[in-house]
PDB file of C-alpha atoms and ligand atoms in Angstrom:
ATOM      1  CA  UNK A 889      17.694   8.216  12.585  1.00 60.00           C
ATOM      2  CA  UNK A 890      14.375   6.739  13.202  1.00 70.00           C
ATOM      3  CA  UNK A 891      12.985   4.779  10.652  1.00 79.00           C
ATOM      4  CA  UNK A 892       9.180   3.856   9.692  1.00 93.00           C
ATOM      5  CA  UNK A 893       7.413   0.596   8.757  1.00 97.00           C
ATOM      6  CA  UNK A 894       5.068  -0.284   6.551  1.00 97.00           C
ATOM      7  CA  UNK A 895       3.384  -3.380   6.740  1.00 98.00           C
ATOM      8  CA  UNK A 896       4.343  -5.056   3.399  1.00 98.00           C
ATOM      9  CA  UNK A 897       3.153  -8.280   4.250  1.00 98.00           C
ATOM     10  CA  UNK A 898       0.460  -9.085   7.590  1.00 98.00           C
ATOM     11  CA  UNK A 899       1.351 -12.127   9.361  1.00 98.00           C
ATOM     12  CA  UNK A 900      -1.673 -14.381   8.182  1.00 98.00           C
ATOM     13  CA  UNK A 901      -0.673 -13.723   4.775  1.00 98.00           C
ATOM     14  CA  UNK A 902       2.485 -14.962   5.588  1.00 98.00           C
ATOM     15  CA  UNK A 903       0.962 -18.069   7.600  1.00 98.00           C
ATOM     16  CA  UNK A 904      -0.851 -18.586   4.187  1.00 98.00           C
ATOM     17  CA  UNK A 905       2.394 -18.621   1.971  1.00 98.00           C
ATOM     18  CA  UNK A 906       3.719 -20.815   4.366  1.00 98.00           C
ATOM     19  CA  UNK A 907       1.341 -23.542   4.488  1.00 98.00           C
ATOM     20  CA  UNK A 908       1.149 -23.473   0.432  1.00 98.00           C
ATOM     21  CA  UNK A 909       4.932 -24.147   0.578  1.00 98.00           C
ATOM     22  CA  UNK A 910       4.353 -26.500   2.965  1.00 98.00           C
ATOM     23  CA  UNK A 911       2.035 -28.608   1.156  1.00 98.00           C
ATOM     24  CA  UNK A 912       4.097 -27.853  -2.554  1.00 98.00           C
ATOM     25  CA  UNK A 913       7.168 -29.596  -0.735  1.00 98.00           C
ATOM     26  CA  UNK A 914       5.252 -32.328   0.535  1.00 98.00           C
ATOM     27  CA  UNK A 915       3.340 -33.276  -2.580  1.00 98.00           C
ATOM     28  CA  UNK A 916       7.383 -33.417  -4.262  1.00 98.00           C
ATOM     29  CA  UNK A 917       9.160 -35.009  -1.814  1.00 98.00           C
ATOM     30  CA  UNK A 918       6.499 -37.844  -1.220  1.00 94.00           C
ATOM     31  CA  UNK A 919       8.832 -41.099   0.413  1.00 92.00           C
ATOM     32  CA  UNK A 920      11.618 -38.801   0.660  1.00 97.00           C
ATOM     33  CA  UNK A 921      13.400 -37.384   3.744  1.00 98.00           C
ATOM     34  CA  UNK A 922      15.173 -34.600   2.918  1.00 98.00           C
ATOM     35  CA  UNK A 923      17.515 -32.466   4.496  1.00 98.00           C
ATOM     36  CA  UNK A 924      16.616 -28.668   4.926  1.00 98.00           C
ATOM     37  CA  UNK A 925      19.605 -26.029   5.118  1.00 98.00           C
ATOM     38  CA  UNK A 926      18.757 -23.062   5.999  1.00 98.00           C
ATOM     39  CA  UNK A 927      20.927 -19.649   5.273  1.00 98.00           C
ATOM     40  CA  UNK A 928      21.548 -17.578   8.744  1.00 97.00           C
ATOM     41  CA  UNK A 929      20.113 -15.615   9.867  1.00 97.00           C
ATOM     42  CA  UNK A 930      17.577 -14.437   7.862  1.00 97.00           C
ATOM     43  CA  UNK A 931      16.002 -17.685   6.990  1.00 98.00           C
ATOM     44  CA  UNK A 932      15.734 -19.087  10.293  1.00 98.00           C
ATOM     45  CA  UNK A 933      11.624 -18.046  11.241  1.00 98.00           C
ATOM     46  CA  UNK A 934      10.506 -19.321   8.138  1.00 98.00           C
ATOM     47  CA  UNK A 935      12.406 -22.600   8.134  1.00 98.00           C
ATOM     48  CA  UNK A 936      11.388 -22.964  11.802  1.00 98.00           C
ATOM     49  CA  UNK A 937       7.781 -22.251  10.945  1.00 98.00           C
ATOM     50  CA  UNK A 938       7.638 -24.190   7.639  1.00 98.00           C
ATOM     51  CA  UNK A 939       9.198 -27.466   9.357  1.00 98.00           C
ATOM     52  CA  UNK A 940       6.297 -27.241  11.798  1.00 98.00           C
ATOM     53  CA  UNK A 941       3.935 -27.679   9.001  1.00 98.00           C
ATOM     54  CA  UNK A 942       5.316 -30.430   7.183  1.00 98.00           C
ATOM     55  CA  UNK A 943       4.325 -33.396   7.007  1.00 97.00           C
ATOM     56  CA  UNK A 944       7.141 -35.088   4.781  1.00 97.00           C
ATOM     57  CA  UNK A 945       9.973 -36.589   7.254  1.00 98.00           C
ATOM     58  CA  UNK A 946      13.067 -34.453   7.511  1.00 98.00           C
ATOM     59  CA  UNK A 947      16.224 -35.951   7.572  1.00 98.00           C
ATOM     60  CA  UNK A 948      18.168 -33.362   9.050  1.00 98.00           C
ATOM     61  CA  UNK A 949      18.203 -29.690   9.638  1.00 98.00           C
ATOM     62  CA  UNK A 950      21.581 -27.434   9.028  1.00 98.00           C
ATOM     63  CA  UNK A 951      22.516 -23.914   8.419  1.00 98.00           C
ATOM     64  CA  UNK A 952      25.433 -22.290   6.845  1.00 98.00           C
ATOM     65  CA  UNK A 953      26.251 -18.493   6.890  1.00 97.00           C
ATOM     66  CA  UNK A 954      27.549 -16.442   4.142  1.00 96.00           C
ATOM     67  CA  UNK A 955      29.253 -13.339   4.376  1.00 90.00           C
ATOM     68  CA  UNK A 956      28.950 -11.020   1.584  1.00 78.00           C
ATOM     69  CA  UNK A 957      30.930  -8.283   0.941  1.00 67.00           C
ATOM     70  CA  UNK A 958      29.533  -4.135   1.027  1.00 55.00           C
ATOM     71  CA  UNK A 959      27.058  -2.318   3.691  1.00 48.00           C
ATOM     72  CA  UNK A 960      23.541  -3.524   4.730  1.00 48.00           C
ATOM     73  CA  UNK A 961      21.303  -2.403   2.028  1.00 49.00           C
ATOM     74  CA  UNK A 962      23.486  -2.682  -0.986  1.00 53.00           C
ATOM     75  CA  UNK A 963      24.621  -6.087  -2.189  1.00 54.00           C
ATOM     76  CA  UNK A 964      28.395  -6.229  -3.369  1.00 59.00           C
ATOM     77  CA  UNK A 965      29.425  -8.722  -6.019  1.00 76.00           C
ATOM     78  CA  UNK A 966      30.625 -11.790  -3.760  1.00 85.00           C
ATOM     79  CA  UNK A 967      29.716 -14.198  -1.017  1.00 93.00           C
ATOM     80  CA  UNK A 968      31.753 -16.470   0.200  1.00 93.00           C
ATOM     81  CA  UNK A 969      30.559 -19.433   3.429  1.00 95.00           C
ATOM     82  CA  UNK A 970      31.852 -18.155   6.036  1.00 95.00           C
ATOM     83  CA  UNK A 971      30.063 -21.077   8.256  1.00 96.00           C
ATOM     84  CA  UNK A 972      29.752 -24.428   6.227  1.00 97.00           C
ATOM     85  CA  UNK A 973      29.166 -28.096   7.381  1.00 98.00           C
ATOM     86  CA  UNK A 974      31.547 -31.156   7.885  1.00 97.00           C
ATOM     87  CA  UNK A 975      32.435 -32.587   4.659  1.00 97.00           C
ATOM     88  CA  UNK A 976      29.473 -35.331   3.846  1.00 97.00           C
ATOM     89  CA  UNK A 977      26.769 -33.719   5.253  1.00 98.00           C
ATOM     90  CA  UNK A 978      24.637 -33.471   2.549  1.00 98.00           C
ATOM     91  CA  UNK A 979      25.937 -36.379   0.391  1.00 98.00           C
ATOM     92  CA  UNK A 980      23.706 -38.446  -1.562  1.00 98.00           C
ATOM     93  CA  UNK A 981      20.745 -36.771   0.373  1.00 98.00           C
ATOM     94  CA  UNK A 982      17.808 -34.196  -1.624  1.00 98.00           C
ATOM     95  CA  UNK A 983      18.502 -30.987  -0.316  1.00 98.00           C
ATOM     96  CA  UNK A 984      16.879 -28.285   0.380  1.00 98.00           C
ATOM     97  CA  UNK A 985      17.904 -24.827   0.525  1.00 98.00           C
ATOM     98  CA  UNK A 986      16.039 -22.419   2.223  1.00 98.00           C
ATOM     99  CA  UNK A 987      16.577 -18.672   2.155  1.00 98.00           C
ATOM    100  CA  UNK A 988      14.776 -15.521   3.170  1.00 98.00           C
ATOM    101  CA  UNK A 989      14.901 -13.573   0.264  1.00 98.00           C
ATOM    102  CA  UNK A 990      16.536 -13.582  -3.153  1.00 98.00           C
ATOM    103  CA  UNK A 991      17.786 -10.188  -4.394  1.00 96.00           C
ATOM    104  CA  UNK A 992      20.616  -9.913  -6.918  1.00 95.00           C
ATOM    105  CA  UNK A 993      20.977 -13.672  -6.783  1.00 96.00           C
ATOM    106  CA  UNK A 994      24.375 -13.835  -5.796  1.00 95.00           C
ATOM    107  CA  UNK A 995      24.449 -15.253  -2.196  1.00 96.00           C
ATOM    108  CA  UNK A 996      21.628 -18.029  -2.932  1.00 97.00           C
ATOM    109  CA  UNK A 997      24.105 -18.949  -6.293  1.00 97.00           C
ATOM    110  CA  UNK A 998      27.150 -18.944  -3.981  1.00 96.00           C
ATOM    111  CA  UNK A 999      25.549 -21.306  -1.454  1.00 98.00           C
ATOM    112  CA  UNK A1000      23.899 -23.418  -4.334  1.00 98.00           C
ATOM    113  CA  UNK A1001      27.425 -23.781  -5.714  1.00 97.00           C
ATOM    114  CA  UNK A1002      28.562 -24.592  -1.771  1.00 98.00           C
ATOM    115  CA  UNK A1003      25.987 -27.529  -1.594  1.00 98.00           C
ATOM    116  CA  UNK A1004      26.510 -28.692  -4.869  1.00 98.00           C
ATOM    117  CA  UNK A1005      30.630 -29.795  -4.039  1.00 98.00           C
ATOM    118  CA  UNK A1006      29.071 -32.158  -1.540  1.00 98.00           C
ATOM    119  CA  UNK A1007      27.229 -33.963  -4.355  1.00 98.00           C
ATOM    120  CA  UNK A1008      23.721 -34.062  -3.195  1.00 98.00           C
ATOM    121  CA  UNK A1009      21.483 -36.740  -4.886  1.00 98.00           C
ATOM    122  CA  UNK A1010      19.030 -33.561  -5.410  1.00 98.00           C
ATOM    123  CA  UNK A1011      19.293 -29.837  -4.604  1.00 98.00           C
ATOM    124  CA  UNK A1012      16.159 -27.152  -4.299  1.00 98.00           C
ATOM    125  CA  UNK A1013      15.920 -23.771  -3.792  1.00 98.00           C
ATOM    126  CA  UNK A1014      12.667 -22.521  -1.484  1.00 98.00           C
ATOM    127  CA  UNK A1015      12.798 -18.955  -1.015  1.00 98.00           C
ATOM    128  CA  UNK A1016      10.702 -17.011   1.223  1.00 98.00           C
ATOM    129  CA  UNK A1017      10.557 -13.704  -1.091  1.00 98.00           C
ATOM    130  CA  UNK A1018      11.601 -13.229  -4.432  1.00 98.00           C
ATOM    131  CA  UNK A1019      12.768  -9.894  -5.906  1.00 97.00           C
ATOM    132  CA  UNK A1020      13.540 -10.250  -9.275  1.00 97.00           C
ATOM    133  CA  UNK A1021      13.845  -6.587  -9.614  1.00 96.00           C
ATOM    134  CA  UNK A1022      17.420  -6.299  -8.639  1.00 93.00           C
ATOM    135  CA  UNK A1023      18.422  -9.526  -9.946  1.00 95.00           C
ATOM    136  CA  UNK A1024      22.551  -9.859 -11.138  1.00 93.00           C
ATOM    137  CA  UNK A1025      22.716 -13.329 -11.704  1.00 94.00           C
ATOM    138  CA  UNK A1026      20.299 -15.820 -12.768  1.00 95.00           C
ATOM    139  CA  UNK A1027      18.774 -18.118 -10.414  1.00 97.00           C
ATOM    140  CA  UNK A1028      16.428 -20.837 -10.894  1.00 97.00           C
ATOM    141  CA  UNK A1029      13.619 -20.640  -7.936  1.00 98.00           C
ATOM    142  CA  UNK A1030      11.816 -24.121  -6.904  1.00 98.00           C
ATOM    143  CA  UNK A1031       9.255 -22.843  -4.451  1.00 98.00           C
ATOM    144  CA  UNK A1032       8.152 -19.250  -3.480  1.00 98.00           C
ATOM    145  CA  UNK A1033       6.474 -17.528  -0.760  1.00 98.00           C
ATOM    146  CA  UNK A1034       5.526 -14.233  -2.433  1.00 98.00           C
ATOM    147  CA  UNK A1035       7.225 -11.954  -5.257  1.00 98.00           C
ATOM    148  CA  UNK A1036       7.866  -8.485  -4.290  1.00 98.00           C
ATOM    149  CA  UNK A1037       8.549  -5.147  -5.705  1.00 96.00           C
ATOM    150  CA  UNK A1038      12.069  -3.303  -5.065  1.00 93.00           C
ATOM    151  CA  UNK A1039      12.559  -2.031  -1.507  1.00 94.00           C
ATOM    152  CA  UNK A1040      14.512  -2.752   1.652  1.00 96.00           C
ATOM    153  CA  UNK A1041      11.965  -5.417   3.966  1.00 97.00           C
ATOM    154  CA  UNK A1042      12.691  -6.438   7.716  1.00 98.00           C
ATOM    155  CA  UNK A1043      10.816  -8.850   9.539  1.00 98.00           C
ATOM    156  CA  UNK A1044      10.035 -12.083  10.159  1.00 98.00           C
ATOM    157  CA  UNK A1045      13.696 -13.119  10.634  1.00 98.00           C
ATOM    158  CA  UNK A1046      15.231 -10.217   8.038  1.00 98.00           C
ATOM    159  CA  UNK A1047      17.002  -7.254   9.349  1.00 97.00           C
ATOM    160  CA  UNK A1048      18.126  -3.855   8.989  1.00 96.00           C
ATOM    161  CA  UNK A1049      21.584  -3.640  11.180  1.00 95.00           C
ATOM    162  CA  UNK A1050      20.491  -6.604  13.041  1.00 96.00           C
ATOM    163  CA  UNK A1051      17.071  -5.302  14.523  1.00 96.00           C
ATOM    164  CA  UNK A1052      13.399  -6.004  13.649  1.00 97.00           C
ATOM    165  CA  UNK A1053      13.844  -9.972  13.216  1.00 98.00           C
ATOM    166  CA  UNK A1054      11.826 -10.370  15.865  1.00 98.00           C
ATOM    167  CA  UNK A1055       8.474  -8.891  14.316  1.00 98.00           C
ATOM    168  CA  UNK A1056       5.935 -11.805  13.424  1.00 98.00           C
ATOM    169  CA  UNK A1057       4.936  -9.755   9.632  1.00 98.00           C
ATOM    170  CA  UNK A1058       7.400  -8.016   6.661  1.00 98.00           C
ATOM    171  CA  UNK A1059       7.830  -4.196   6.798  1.00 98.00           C
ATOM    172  CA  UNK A1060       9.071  -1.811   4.046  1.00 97.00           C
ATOM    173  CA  UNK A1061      11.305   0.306   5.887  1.00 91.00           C
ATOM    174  CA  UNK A1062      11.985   4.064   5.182  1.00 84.00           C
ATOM    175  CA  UNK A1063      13.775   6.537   6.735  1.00 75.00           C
TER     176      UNK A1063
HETATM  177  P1  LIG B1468      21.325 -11.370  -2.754  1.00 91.56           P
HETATM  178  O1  LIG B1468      21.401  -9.955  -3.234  1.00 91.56           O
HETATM  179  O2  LIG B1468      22.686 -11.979  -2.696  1.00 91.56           O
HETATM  180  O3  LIG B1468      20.360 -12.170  -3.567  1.00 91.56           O
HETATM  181  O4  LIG B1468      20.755 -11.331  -1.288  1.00 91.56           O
HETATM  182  C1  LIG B1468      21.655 -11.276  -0.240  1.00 91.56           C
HETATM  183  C2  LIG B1468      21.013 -11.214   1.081  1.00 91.56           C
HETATM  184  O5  LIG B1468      20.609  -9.897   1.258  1.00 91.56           O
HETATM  185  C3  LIG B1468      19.764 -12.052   1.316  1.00 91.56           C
HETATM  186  O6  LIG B1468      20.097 -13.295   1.824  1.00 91.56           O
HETATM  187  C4  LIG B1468      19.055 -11.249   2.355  1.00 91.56           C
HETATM  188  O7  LIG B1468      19.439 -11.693   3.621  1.00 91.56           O
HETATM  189  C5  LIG B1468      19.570  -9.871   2.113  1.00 91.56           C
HETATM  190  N1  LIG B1468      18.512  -9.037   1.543  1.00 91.56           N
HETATM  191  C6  LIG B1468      18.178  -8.833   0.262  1.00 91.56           C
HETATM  192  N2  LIG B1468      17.147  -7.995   0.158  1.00 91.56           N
HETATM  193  C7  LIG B1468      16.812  -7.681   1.433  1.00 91.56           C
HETATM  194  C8  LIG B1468      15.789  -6.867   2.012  1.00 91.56           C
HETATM  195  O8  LIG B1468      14.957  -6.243   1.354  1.00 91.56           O
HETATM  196  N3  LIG B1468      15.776  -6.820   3.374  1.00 91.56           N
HETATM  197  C9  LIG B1468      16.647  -7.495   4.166  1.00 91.56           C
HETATM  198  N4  LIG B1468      16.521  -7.385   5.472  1.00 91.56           N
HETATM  199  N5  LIG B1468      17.610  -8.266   3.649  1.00 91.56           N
HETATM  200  C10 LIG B1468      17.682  -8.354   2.307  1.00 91.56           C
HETATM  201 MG1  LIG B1469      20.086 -13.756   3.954  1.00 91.56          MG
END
């Protein structure tokens, strides 16, 4: 079935969120050099953009991938890392995680938990999209793009069945 798009967000608002970000992590992490982890493979335009605006040092760059459990639009209970990193990685070093969007909470809380094993010397969520609407379990956001209302988005790295990362702004899709 073919599906329409709504523009939700234009890409220079989106260049905008970023560079506020941008600037919010490098006023906090001034003589740091932290390491960024990014969640595949939603999160990987915006980390790839935000890096490029940064001015604070990174230390390192990872991913990890989750897997949760259920169909595309609905979120099941659990997520379990399904690709971590070696053992160390993220030792003693101020983390960042950085996701695409936080829904019912549960797959930024698993990979908070994830990160947190490794003993970190600091941990911090950035988020590209918050919606608190569906929210299941509490989670404690350090840095935002934009808060948004209920509704299935693609772009700008998000999908729907693995299409539309490619577009450069965030769609509401509808059938
Ligand atoms: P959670 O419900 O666990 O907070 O979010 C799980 C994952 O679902 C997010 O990492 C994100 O990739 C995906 N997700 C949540 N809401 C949307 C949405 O509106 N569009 C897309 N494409 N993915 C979403
Ligand atoms: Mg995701």
């Amino acid at each position: 079935m073919e599906k329409k798009l709504r523009c939700l967000i234009p890409q220079e608002e989106i260049a905008t969120m970023v560079r506020r970000v941008a600037q919010e992590l490098d006023q906090d992490y001034k003589d740091r050099s932290p390491v960024l982890v990014g969640i595949l493979k939603g999160a990987f335009v915006y980390l790839a953009d935000l890096i490029r605006h940064l001015k604070t040092p990174i230390r390192n760059i990872e991913f990890i991938r989750l897997s949760s459990y259920g169909v595309s639009t609905i979120s099941s209970g659990r997520a379990v890392v399904v690709t971590g990193l070696p053992k160390g990685t993220v030792t003693g070093q101020d983390v960042i995680l950085i996701e695409d969007i936080v829904d019912t909470g549960i797959t930024t809380t698993a990979a908070l938990r994830y990160l947190r094993r490794d003993k970190p010397a600091s941990l911090r969520l950035c988020t590209l999209l918050d919606k608190p609407s569906r929210r299941r379990v509490p989670v404690s956001i350090d840095y935002v793009g934009k808060t948004v209302p209920e509704g299935f988005v693609v772009g700008y790295g998000t999908d729907f069945d693995q299409r539309y990362r490619q577009l450069p702004a965030i769609y509401t899709l509808r059938e």
